[in-house]
Coordinates of C-alpha atoms in Angstrom, one line a residue:
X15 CA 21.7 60.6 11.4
X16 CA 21.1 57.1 9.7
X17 CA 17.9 56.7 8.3
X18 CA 15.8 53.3 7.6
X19 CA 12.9 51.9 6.7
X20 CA 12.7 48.3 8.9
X21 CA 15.2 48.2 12.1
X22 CA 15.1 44.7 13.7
X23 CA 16.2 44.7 17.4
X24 CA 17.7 41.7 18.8
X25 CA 18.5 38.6 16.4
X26 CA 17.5 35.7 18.7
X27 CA 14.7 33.3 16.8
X28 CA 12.1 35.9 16.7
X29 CA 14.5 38.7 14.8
X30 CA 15.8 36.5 13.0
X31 CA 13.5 34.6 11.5
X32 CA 11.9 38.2 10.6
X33 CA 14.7 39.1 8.9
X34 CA 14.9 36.1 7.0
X35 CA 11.5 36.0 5.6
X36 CA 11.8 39.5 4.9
X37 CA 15.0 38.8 2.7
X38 CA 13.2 35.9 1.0
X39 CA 10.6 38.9 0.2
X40 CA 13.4 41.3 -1.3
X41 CA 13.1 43.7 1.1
X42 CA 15.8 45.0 3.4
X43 CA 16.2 45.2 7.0
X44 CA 18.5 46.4 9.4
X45 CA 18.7 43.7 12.3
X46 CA 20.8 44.4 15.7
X47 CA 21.7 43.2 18.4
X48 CA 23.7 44.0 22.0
X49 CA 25.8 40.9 21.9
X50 CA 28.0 39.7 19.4
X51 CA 27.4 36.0 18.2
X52 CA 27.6 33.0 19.1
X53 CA 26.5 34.0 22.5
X54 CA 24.4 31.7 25.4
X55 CA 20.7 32.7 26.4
X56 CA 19.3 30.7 29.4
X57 CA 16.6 28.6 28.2
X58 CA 15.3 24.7 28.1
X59 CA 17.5 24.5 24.9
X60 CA 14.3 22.1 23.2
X61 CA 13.3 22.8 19.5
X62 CA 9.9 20.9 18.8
X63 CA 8.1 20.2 15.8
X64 CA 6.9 23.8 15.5
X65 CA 10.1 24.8 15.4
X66 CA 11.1 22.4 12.7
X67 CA 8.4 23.6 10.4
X68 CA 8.7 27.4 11.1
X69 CA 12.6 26.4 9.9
X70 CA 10.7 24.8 6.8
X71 CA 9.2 27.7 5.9
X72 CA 12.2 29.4 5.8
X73 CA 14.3 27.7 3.5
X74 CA 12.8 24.1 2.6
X75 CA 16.7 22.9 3.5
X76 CA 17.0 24.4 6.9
X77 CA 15.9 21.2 8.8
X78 CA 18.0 19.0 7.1
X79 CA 21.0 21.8 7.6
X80 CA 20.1 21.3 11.5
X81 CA 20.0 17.8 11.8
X82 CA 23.9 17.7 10.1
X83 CA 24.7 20.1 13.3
X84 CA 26.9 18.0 16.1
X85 CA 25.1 19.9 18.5
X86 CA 21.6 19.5 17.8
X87 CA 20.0 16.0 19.1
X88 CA 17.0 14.4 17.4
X89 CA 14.1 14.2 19.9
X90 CA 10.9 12.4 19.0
X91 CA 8.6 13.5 22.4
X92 CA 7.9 14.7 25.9
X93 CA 7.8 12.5 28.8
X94 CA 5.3 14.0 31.3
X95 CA 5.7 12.2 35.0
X96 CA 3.1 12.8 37.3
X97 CA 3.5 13.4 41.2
X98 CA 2.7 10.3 42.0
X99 CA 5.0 9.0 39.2
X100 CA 3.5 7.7 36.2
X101 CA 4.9 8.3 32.9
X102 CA 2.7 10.0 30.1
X103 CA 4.6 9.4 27.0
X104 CA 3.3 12.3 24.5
X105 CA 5.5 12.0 21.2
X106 CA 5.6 14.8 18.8
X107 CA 4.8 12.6 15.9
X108 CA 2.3 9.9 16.4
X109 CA 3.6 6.6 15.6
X110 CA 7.2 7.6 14.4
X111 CA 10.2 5.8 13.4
X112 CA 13.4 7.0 14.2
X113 CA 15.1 4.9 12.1
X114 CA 13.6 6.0 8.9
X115 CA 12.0 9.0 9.5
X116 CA 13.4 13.1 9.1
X117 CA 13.2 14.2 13.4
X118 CA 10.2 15.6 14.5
X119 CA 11.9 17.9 16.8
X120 CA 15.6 18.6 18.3
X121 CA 17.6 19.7 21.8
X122 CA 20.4 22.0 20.6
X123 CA 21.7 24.6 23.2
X124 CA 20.6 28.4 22.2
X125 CA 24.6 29.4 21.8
X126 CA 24.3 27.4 19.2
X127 CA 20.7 27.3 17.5
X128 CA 20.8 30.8 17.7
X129 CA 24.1 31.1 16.1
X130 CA 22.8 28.6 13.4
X131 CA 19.9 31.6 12.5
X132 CA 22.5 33.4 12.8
X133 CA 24.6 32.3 10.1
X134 CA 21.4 32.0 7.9
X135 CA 21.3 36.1 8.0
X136 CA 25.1 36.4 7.6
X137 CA 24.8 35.1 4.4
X138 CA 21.7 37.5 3.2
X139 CA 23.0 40.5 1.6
X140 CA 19.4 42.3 2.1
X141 CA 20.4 41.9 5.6
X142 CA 22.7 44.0 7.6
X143 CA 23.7 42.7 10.4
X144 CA 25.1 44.7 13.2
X145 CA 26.6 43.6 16.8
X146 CA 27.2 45.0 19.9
X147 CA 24.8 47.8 19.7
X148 CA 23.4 48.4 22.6
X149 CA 20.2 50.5 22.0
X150 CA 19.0 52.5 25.5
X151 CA 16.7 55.3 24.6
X152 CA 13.6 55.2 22.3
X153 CA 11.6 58.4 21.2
X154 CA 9.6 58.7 18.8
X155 CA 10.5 61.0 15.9
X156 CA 8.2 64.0 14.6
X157 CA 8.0 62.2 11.4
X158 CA 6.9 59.3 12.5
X159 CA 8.9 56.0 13.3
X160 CA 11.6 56.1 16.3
X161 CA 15.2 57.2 16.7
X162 CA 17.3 55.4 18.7
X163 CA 20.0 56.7 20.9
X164 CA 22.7 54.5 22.9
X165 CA 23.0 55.0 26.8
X166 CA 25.1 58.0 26.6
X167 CA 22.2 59.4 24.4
X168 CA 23.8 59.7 21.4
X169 CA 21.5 59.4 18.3
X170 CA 21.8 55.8 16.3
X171 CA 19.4 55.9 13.6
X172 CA 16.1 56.2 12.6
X173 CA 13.5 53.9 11.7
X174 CA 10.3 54.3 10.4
X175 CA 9.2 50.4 11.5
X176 CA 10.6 48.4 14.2
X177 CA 10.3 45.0 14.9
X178 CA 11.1 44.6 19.1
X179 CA 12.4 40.7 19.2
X180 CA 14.8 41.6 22.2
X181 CA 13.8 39.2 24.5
X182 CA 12.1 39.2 28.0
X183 CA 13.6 42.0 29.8
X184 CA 13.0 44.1 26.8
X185 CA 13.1 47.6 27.8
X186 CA 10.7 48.9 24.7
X187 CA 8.1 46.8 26.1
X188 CA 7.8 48.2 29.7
X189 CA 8.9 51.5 28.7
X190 CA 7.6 52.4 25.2
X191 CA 5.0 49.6 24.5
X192 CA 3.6 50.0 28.8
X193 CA 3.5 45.9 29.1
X194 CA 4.4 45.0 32.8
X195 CA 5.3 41.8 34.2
X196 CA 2.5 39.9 36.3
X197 CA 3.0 37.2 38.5
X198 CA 0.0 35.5 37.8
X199 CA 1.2 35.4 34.0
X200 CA 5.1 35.1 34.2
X201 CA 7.0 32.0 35.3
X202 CA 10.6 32.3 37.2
X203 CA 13.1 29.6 35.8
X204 CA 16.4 28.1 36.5
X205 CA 18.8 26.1 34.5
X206 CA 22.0 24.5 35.0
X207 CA 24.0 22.3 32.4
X208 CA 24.8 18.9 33.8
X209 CA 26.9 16.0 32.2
X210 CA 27.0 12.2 33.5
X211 CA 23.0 11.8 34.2
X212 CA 21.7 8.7 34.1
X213 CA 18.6 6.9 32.4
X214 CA 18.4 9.3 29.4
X215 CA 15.5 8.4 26.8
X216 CA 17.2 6.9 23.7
X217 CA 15.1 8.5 21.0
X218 CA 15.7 12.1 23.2
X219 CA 12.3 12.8 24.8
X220 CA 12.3 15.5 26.9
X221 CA 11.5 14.9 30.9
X222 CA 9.0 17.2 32.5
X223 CA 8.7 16.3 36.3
X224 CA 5.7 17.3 38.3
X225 CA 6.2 16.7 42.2
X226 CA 3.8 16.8 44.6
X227 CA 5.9 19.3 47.0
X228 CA 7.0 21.3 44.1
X229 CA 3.7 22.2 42.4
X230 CA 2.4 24.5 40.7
X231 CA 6.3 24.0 39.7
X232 CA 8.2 21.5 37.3
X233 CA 11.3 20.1 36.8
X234 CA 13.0 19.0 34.1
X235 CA 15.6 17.3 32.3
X236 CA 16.4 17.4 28.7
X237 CA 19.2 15.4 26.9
X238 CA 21.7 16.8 25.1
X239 CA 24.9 16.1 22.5
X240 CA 28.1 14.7 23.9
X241 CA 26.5 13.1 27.1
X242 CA 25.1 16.7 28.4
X243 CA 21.5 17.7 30.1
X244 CA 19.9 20.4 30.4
X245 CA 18.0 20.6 34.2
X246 CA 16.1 23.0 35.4
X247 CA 12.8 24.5 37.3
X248 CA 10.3 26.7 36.9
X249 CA 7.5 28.1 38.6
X250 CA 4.5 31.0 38.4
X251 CA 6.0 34.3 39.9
X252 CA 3.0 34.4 42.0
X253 CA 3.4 31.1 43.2
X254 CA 7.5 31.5 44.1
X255 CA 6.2 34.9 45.6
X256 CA 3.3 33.5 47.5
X257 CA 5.3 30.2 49.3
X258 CA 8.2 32.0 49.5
X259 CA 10.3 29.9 47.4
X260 CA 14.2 29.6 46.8
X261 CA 14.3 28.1 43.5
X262 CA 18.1 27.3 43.7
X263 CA 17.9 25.5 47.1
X264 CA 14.6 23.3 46.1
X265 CA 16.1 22.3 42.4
X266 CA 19.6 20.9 44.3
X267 CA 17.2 19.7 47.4
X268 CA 15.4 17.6 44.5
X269 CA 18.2 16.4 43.1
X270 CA 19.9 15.4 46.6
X271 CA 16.9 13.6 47.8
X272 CA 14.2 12.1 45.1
X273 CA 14.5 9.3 45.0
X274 CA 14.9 8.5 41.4
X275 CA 16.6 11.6 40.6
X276 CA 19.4 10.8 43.4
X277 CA 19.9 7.9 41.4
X278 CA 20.0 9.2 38.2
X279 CA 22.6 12.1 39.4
X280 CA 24.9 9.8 41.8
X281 CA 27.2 10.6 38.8
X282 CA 26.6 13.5 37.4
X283 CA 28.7 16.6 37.1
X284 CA 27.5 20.2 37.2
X285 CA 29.0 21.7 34.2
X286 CA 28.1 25.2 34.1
X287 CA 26.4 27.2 37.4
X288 CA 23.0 27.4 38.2
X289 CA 21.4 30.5 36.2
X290 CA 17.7 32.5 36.6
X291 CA 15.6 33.4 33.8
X292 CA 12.1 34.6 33.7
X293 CA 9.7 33.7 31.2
X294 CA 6.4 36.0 30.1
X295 CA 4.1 33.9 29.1
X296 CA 1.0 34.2 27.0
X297 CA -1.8 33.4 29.1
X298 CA -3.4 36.3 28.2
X299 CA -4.1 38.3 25.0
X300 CA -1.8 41.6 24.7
X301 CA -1.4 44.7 22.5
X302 CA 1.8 43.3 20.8
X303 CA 2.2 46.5 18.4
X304 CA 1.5 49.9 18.5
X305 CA 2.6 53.3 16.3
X306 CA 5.2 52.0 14.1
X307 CA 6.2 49.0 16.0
X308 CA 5.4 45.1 17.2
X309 CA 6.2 43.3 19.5
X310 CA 7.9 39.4 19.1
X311 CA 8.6 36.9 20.7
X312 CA 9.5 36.8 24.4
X313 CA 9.3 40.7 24.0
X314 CA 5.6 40.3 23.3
X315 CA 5.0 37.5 26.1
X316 CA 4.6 34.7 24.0
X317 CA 5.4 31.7 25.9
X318 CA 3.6 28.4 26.2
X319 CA 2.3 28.5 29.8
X320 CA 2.3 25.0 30.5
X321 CA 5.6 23.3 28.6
X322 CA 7.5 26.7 28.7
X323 CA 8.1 26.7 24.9
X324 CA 8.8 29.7 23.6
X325 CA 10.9 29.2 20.3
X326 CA 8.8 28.3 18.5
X327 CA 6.2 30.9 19.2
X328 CA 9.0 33.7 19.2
X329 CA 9.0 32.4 15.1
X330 CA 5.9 32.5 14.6
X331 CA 5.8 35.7 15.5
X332 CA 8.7 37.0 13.6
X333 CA 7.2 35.3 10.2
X334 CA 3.8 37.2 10.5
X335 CA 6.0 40.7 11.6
X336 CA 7.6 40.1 8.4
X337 CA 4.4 39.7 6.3
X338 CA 2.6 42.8 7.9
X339 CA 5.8 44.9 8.0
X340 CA 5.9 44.0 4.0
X341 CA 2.5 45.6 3.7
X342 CA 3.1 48.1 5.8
X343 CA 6.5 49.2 3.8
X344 CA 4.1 48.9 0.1
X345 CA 1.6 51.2 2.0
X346 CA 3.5 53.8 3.8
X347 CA 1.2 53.1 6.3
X348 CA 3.0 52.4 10.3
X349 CA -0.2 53.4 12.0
X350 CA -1.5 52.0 15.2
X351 CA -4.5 50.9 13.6
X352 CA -3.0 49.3 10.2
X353 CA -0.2 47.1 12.7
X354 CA -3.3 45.5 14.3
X355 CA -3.5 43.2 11.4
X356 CA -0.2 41.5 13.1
X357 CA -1.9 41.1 16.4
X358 CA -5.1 39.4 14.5
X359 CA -3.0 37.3 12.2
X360 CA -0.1 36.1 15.6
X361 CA -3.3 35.2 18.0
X362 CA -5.2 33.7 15.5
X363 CA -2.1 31.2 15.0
X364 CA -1.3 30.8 18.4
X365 CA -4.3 32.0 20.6
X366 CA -6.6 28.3 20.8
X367 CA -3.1 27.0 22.0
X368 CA -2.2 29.4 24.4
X369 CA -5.5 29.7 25.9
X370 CA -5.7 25.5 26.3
X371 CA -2.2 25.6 27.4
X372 CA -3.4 27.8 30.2
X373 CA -6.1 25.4 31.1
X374 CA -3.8 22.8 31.4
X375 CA -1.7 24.7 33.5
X376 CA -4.7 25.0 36.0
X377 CA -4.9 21.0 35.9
X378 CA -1.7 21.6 38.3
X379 CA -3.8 22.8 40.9
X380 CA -5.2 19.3 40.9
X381 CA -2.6 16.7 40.9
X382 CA -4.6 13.6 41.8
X383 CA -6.1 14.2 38.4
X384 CA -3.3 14.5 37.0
X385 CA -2.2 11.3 38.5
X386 CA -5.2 9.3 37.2
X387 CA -5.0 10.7 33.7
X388 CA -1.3 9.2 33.8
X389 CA -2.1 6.4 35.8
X390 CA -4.5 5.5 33.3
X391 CA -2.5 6.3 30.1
X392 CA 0.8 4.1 31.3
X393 CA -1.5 1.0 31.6
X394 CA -3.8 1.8 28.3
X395 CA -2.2 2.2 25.1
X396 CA -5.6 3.3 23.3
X397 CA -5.6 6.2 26.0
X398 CA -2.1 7.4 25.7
X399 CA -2.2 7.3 21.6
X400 CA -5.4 9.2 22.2
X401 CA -3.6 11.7 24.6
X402 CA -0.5 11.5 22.4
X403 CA -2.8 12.8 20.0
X404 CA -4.6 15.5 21.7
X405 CA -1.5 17.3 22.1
X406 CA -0.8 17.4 18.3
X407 CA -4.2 18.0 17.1
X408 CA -5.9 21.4 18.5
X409 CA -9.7 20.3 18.0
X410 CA -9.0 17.3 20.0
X411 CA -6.7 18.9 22.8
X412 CA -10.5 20.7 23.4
X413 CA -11.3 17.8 25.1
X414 CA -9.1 18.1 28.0
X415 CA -11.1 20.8 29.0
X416 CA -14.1 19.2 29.4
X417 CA -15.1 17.5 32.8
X418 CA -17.0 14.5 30.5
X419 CA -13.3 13.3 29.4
X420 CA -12.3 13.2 33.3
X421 CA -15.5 11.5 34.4
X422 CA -15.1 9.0 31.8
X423 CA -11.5 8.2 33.1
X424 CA -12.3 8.1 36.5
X425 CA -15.6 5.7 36.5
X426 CA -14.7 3.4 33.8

């Protein structure tokens, strides 16, 4: 049987981006995956600026190398619209100008982002790169690390370290690493590709529409290349559980009947069907790693609660999995204990946003605010730059947790 020191599974952003920063390190990796690339994952298809700097940090070229793709779309923002309809423009760089300026973020769909990693690690030769390999059963070997068998059981290798980056349904982490889904922490999603829709944002903001009969829900609508969208819903499991739900039949009801969006779609064309997708999100702190393994990405419930963003995150992740599995291979040391120092160094990147992210979630609950907050912004430049802000700047997002900022807004 095959022996390794670092096997990767799955080479979505997460795995990928391990592999690569592993590579840049000298050190080898085997990285594999179940489908064989370029191949679709359902997703909102919108790379922020996160996701332009984790590129970065790559290879300094990477962005650039994006932006020359045909199928990747500058986007400078998100457009939040409120249930009662206000506009919250929020861009991703404050005071930006498209004409001069390298993108502060993109819309490319995940066939071919992912292929774009993709064709990053074809060209490592510290990375090997195997697809279609299906990997069923994981047991953990006498000597430490894990073997991997295929469904018919038969033994594929083993692997002193792996690195889980196999998405949401990953089987290792409801199985092996004992995470479960919970409603209350995992959002149910929908997407459909649509060409034809009107009223698209010239400099590519992304749409996030929260209606009054559809919350704690959104909807949304993202441009794409060549005249395309990307629509789509999505909504806490607990919530789609506790009103009973049909997610299909309320995103075509929307569409049929809004007002604004029956405008915008009297000529649009569905392009693809209507697929699910369920998002873990990271709402709450986890053990993402364990004896001889971590967790990334969507496999370690790392999603944004309240945009849904999870590429970005998922790279995070696999950069920090490749600096502790670095130490980990000049140590000898796979413990439990020594893997920790990935779960310190991931949620002291990502935790203050999570955890505000969550809070702002909970604003859903009270949409009026939400309405004045927007209301307020959309007639107010100095508010929506500060806002604008907020989103970009951790310290000051603090304050939309405090009731002073709301009382302020609603009495002056």
């Amino acid at each position: 049987m095959r022996k390794t020191d670092i096997c990767i599974l799955g080479a979505g952003p997460a795995g990928a981006t391990a592999a690569l920063h592993l590579a840049n390190k000298g050190i080898p990796s085997l990285l594999l995956d179940k489908a064989a690339f370029p191949r679709d994952k359902i997703c909102g298809d919108a790379l922020s600026g996160k996701v332009v700097n984790e590129l970065r940090r790559i290879s300094p070229e990477l962005p650039e190398l994006l932006g020359q793709q045909q199928e990747a779309l500058p986007s400078w923002g998100i457009h939040f619209i409120s249930p009662g309809g206000h506009k919250l423009s929020v861009p991703f760089k404050y005071d930006y100008a498209p004409e001069q300026d390298a993108p502060a973020g993109y819309i490319s769909k995940r066939v071919d982002f992912d292929n774009f990693l993709v064709e990053q690690v074809r060209q490592r030769p510290e990375i090997e790169f195997q697809e279609n390999i299906d990997v069923a059963k994981y047991e953990q070997a006498p000597e430490g690390g894990f073997i991997l068998s295929d469904k018919q059981g038969q033994p594929l290798l083993q692997a002193k370290l792996l690195l889980v980056a196999n998405g949401a349904q990953s089987g290792f982490t409801r199985h092996v690493a004992g995470l479960q889904q919970e409603p209350e922490h995992y959002c149910a999603g929908l997407r459909a590709y649509y060409k034809g829709v009107e009223g698209m944002d010239a400099d590519g903001f992304i749409e996030l529409h929260f209606f009054k009969d559809f919350l704690p829900g959104y909807f949304w609508i993202f441009p794409l290349p060549n005249g395309q969208a990307n629509v789509g819903v999505g909504m806490l499991s607990s919530a789609v559980s506790r009103k009973k739900v049909n997610l299909k039949k309320e995103m075509q009801q929307m569409i049929a009947s809004h007002p604004e969006l029956q405008k915008r779609f009297a000529k649009a064309e569905l392009v693809d069907s209507i697929k699910g997708y369920g998002l873990p999100l990271g709402s709450k702190k986890r053990s993402i790693s364990g004896e001889s393994y971590m967790l990334l990405g969507d496999a370690g419930a790392l999603i944004d609660p309240f945009t849904g963003e999870g590429i970005s995150n998922a790279m995070i992740s696999g950069r920090w999995a490749a600096e502790q599995a670095a130490k980990s291979i000049a140590a000898q040391n796979f413990s439990a204990a020594y893997l920790q120092g990935y779960d310190k160094a991931v949620y002291n990147r990502l935790w203050k946003e999570l955890k505000l992210s969550r809070q702002m979630q909970k604003l859903l609950h009270y949409p009026w605010l939400f309405d004045k907050v927007a209301s307020k912004a959309s007639r107010n430049q100095a508010l929506a730059e500060t806002i604008s802000c907020m989103f970009n700047d951790l310290d000051l997002r603090k304050r939309l947790r405090q009731p002073s900022f709301y009382a302020k807004l609603l009495f002056n």
